[in-house]
Amino acid sequence: LFPAPPPAGVAAAPAAHAEKGRASDGKWARRYEAFTDDDFKGFETTSTGLQYKIVEEGYGVKPTTGQKIKAHYAGYLENGAKFDASYDRGSPLAFEVGVGRVIKGWDEALLDMKVGEKRMLKIPSNLGYGSPRAGGGRPPPP
């Protein structure tokens, strides 16, 4: 999620082998209504303010800085409106993690995730796209 006004949500699963070799259809990340405080119960908070909840444990090792990974994601505003999703395109986003190719909140979260792990993230604006008012409140496309 990218909190701000308007905040957003991002669910992400790194690596090419999500669900132990099977491609994910993204059903686990679908959202049809606004987020509430209850949706964020049980989230961990890092020292940077990134909040996350592990939805499904991964396996294997975590990626290293500069390693190329593939991550499926769905991004939502706090009102439940989807702004982007790799699941809709049927293809995960491929990039080098930890080197600024994506927003800071993603780099931080993905470097801490194992292959196939699924997390729900709530990303503060300083780890997302910046000022809550930047871009009229909509994140830019990846």
PDB file of C-alpha atoms in Angstrom, residues 14-23 56-63 113-118:
ATOM      1  CA  PRO A  14       8.916 -11.949  -5.883  1.00  0.00           C
ATOM      2  CA  ALA A  15      10.637 -14.441  -8.117  1.00  0.00           C
ATOM      3  CA  ALA A  16       9.825 -16.441 -11.175  1.00  0.00           C
ATOM      4  CA  HIS A  17       8.795 -19.480  -9.202  1.00  0.00           C
ATOM      5  CA  ALA A  18       5.823 -18.183  -7.266  1.00  0.00           C
ATOM      6  CA  GLU A  19       3.712 -20.924  -5.742  1.00  0.00           C
ATOM      7  CA  LYS A  20       6.540 -23.423  -6.038  1.00  0.00           C
ATOM      8  CA  GLY A  21       6.819 -23.329  -9.802  1.00  0.00           C
ATOM      9  CA  ARG A  22       3.227 -22.519 -10.728  1.00  0.00           C
ATOM     10  CA  ALA A  23       2.288 -19.077 -11.966  1.00  0.00           C
ATOM     11  CA  GLU A  56       2.172 -17.044   2.254  1.00  0.00           C
ATOM     12  CA  GLU A  57       5.611 -18.191   3.360  1.00  0.00           C
ATOM     13  CA  GLY A  58       8.245 -18.578   0.669  1.00  0.00           C
ATOM     14  CA  TYR A  59      11.057 -21.065   0.317  1.00  0.00           C
ATOM     15  CA  GLY A  60      14.744 -20.924  -0.511  1.00  0.00           C
ATOM     16  CA  VAL A  61      16.951 -17.882  -0.287  1.00  0.00           C
ATOM     17  CA  LYS A  62      16.284 -14.149  -0.389  1.00  0.00           C
ATOM     18  CA  PRO A  63      17.545 -12.146  -3.380  1.00  0.00           C
ATOM     19  CA  MET A 113      11.341 -11.978   0.792  1.00  0.00           C
ATOM     20  CA  LYS A 114      12.062 -15.568  -0.182  1.00  0.00           C
ATOM     21  CA  VAL A 115      11.158 -17.075  -3.554  1.00  0.00           C
ATOM     22  CA  GLY A 116       7.404 -17.612  -3.755  1.00  0.00           C
ATOM     23  CA  GLU A 117       6.631 -15.551  -0.662  1.00  0.00           C
ATOM     24  CA  LYS A 118       3.526 -13.390  -0.816  1.00  0.00           C
TER      25      LYS A 118
END
